[in-house]
Every structure is written in C-alpha cells, then in structure tokens.
C-alpha atoms as an extended CHARMM CRD file, in Angstrom:
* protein
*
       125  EXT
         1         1  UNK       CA             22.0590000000       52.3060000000      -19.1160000000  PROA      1               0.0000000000
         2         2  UNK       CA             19.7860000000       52.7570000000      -16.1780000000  PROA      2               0.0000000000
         3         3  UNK       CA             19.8260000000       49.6500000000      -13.6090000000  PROA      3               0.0000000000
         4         4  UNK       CA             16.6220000000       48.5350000000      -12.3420000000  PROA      4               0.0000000000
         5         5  UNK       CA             17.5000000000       46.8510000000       -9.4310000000  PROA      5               0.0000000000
         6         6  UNK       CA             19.9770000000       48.9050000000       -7.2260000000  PROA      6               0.0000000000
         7         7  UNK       CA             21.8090000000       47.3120000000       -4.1300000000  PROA      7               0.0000000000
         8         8  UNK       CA             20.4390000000       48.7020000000       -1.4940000000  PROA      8               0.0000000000
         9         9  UNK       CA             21.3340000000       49.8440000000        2.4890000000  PROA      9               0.0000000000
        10        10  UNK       CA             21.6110000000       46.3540000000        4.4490000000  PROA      10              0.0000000000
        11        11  UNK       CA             18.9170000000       44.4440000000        6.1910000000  PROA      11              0.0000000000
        12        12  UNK       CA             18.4390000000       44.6150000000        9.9840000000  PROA      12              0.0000000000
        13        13  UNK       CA             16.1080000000       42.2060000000       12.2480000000  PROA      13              0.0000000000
        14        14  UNK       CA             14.1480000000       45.1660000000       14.0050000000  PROA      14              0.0000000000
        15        15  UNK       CA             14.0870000000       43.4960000000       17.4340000000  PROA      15              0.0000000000
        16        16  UNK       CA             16.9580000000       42.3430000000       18.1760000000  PROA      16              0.0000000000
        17        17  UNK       CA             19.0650000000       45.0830000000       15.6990000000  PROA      17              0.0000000000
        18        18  UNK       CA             20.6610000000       42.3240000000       14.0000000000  PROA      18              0.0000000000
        19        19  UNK       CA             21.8520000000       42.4730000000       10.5720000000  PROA      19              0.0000000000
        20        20  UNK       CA             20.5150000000       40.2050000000        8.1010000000  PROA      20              0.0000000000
        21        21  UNK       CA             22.7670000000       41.7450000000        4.8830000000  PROA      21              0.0000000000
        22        22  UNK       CA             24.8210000000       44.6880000000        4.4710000000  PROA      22              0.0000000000
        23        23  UNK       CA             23.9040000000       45.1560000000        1.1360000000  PROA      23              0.0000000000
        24        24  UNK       CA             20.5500000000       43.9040000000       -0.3520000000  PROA      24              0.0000000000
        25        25  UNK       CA             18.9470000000       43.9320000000       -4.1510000000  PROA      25              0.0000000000
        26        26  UNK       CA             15.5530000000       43.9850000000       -4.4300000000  PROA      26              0.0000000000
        27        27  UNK       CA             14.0340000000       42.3620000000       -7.6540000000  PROA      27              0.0000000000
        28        28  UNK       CA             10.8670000000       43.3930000000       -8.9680000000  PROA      28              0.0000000000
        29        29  UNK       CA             11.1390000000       42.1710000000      -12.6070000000  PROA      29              0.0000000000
        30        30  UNK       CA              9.7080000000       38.6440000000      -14.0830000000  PROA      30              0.0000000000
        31        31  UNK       CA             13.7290000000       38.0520000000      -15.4230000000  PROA      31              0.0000000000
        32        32  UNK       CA             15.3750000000       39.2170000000      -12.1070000000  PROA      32              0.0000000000
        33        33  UNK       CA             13.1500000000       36.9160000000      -10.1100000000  PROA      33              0.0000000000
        34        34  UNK       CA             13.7250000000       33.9740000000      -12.5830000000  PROA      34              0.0000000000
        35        35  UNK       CA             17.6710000000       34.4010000000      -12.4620000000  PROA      35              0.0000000000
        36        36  UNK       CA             17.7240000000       35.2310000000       -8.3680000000  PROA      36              0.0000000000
        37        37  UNK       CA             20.7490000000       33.8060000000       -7.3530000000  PROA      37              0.0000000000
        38        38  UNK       CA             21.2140000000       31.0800000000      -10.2240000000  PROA      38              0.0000000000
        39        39  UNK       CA             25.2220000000       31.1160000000      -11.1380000000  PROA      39              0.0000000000
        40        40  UNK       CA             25.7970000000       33.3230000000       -8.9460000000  PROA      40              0.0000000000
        41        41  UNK       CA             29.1160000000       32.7780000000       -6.2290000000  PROA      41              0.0000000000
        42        42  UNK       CA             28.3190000000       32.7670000000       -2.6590000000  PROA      42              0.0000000000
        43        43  UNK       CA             28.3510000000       36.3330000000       -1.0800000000  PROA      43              0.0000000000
        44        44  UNK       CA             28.4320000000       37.0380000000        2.3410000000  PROA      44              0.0000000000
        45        45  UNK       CA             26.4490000000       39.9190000000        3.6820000000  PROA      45              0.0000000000
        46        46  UNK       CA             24.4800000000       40.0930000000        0.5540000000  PROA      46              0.0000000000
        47        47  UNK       CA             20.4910000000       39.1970000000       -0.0150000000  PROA      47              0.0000000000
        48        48  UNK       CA             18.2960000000       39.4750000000       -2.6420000000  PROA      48              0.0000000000
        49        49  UNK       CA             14.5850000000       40.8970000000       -1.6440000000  PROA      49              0.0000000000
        50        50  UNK       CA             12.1360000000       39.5050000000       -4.4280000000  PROA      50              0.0000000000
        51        51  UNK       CA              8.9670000000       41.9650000000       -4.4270000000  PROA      51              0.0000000000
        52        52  UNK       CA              5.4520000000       40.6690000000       -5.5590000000  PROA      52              0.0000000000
        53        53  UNK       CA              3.1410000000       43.0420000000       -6.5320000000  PROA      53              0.0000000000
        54        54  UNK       CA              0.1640000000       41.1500000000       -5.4100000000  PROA      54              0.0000000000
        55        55  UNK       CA              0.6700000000       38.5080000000       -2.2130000000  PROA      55              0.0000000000
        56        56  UNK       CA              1.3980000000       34.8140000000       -3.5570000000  PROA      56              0.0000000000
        57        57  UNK       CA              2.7270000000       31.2510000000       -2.6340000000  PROA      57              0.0000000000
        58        58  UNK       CA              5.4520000000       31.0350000000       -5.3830000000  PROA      58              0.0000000000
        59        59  UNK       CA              6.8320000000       27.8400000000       -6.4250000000  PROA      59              0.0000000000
        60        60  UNK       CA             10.9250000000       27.9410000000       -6.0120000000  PROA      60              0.0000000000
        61        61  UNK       CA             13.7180000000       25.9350000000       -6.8040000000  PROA      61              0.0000000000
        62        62  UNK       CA             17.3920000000       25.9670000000       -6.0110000000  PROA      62              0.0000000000
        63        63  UNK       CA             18.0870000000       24.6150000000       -9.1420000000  PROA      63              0.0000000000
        64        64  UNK       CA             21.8870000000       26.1430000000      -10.5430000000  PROA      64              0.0000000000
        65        65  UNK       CA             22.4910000000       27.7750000000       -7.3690000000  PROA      65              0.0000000000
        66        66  UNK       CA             25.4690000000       25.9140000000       -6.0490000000  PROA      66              0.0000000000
        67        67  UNK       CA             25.2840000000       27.1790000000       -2.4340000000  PROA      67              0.0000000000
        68        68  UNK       CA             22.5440000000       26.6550000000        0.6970000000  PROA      68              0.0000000000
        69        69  UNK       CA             20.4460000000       29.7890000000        1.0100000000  PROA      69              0.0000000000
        70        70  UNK       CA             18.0370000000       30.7950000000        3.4970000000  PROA      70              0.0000000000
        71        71  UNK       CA             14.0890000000       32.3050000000        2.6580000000  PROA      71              0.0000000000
        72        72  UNK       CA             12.7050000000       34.7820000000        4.5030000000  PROA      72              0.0000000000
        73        73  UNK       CA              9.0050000000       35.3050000000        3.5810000000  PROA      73              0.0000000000
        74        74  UNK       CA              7.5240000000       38.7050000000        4.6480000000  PROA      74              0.0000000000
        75        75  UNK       CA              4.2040000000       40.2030000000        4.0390000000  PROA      75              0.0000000000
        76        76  UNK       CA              3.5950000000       43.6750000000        3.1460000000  PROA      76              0.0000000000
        77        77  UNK       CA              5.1510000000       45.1170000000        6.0470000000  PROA      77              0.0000000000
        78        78  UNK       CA              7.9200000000       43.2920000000        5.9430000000  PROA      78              0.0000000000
        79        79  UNK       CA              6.9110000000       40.7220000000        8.8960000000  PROA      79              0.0000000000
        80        80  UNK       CA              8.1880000000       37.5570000000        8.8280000000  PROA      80              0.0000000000
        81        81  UNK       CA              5.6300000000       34.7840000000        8.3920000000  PROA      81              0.0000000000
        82        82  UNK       CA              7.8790000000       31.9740000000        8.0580000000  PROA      82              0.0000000000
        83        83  UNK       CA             11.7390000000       30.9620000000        6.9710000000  PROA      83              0.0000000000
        84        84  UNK       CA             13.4090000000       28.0550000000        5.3230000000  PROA      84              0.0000000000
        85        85  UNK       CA             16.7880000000       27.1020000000        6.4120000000  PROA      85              0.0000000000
        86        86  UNK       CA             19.6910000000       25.9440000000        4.5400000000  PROA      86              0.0000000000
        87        87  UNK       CA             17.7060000000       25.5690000000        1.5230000000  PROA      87              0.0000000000
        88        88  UNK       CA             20.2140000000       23.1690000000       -0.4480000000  PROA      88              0.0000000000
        89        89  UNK       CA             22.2630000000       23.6080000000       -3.8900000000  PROA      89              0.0000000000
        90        90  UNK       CA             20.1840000000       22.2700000000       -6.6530000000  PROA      90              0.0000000000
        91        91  UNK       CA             16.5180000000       21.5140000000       -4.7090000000  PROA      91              0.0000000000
        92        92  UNK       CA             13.9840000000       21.4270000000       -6.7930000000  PROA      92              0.0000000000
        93        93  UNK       CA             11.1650000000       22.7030000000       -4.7400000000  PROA      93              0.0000000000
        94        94  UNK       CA              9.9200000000       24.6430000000       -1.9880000000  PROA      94              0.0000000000
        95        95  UNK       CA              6.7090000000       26.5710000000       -1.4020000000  PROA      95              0.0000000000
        96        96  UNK       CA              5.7710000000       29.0480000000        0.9890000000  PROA      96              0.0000000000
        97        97  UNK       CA              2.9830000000       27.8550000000        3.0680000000  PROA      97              0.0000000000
        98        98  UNK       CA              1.5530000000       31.3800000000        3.4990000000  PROA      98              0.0000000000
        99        99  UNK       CA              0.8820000000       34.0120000000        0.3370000000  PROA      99              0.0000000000
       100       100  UNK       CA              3.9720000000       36.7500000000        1.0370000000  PROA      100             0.0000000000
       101       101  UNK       CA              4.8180000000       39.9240000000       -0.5190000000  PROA      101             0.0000000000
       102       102  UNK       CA              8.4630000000       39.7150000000       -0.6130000000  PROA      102             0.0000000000
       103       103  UNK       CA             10.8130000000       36.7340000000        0.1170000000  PROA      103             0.0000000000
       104       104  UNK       CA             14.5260000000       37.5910000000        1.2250000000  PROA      104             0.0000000000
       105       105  UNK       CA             17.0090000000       34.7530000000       -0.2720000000  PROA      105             0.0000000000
       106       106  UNK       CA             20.5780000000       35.1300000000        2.0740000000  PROA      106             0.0000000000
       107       107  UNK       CA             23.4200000000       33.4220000000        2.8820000000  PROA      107             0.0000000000
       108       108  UNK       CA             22.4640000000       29.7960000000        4.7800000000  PROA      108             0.0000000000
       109       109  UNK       CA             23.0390000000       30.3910000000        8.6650000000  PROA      109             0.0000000000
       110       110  UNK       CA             21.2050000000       33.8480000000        8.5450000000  PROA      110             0.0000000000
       111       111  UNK       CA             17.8510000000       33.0900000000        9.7300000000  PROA      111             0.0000000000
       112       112  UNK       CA             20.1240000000       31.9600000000       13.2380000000  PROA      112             0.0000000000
       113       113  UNK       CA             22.7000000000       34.7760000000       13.2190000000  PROA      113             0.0000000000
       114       114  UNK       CA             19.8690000000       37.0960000000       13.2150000000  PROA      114             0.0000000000
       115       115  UNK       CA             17.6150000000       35.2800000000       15.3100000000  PROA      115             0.0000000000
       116       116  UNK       CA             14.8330000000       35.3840000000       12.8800000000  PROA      116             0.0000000000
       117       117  UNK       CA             11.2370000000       34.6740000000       14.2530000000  PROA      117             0.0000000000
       118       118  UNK       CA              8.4460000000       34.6720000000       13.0020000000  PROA      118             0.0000000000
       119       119  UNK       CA              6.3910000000       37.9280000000       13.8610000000  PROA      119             0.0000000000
       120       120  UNK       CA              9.7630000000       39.9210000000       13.9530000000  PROA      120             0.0000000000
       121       121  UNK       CA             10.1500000000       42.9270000000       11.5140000000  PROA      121             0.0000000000
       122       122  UNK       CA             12.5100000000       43.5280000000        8.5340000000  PROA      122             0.0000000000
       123       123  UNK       CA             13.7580000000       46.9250000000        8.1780000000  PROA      123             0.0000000000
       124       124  UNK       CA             16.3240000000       48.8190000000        5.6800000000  PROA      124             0.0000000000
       125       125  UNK       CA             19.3210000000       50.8280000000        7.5470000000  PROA      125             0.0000000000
C-alpha cells in the first residue's frame, strides 16, 4: 500500500539553526488534516506540517488530543506569521488571524526551545 504522507527530515528554525522536530509528517489530505494529532500519544521531536493548497484562516480545535501542542502558521515560504502556545488538551477553538499555507502542530514548549519569531524561516534538514 503506498503511504501518502511520509515522515519527513526534521524541522530547523533557519536563524538561529534550531530544531523544531526531528521527524515531521506533512498532511495534505482532507482525512489527514481532520485526524492531525487526535488520539494520538505525545511524541517528542515529532510535528505534523498541514499543507493548504490555497492560503486560509482554518478553524481548529484540540478536541481528543489529550496533550498541549504548539501552531506554527507559515505562509508559502514557510515564514512564520504567527504561533500559538501551549494550545490545551480538548480546546475547542482557535483561528489563525492571518490566511497561512501550512500550519506546523508540535510538542507544547517548541515555539520557546526554538526561539520562534515571527518573520523567522522554517526549513527541512
């Protein structure tokens, strides 16, 4: 059976060279977006990169996700336009104020390990 979404080469904060993830997933399907990280364990070192075809503000919950997360949103060239930290377990709602092109859901405490600002780059390693 052929996988659609891969893991991927981790995540590094291009200014600083800090890693966001080790390992990443990107999801690009309606379902793989949907699930995300629902019922999932906690993982260190491990994001999911959800990839919108065309820029948008979408509507997210944290609903069955029983850990804090942290969003990254990105526009097309993967620059950060704004984060959301320690996004709790079972929230029901948070929207990004700016349309993005992929959002990066990680472990909570990223966005400050890696010293995430906005304007700062997102690159694969």
């Amino acid at each position: 059976m052929r996988r659609h979404n891969k893991e991927r080469m981790a995540l590094i904060n291009k200014k600083n060279g800090k890693k966001i993830a080790g390992k990443h997933k990107r999801c690009k399907t309606a379902l793989s977006k949907a699930v995300g990280l629902m019922f999932h364990r906690p993982i260190d070192d491990y994001a999911l990169v959800f990839e919108f075809k065309k820029p948008q503000r979408p509507a997210m919950h944290n609903l069955f996700v029983f850990f804090p997360i942290d969003i990254i949103c990105l526009d097309r060239k993967m620059t950060v336009l704004e984060t959301k930290q320690e996004f709790r377990a079972f929230s029901i709602y948070y929207r990004p104020e700016k349309k993005c092109s992929y959002i990066i859901e990680c472990p909570a405490g990223t966005v400050k390990k890696a010293d995430i600002q906005k304007g700062d780059v997102i690159v694969e390693n």
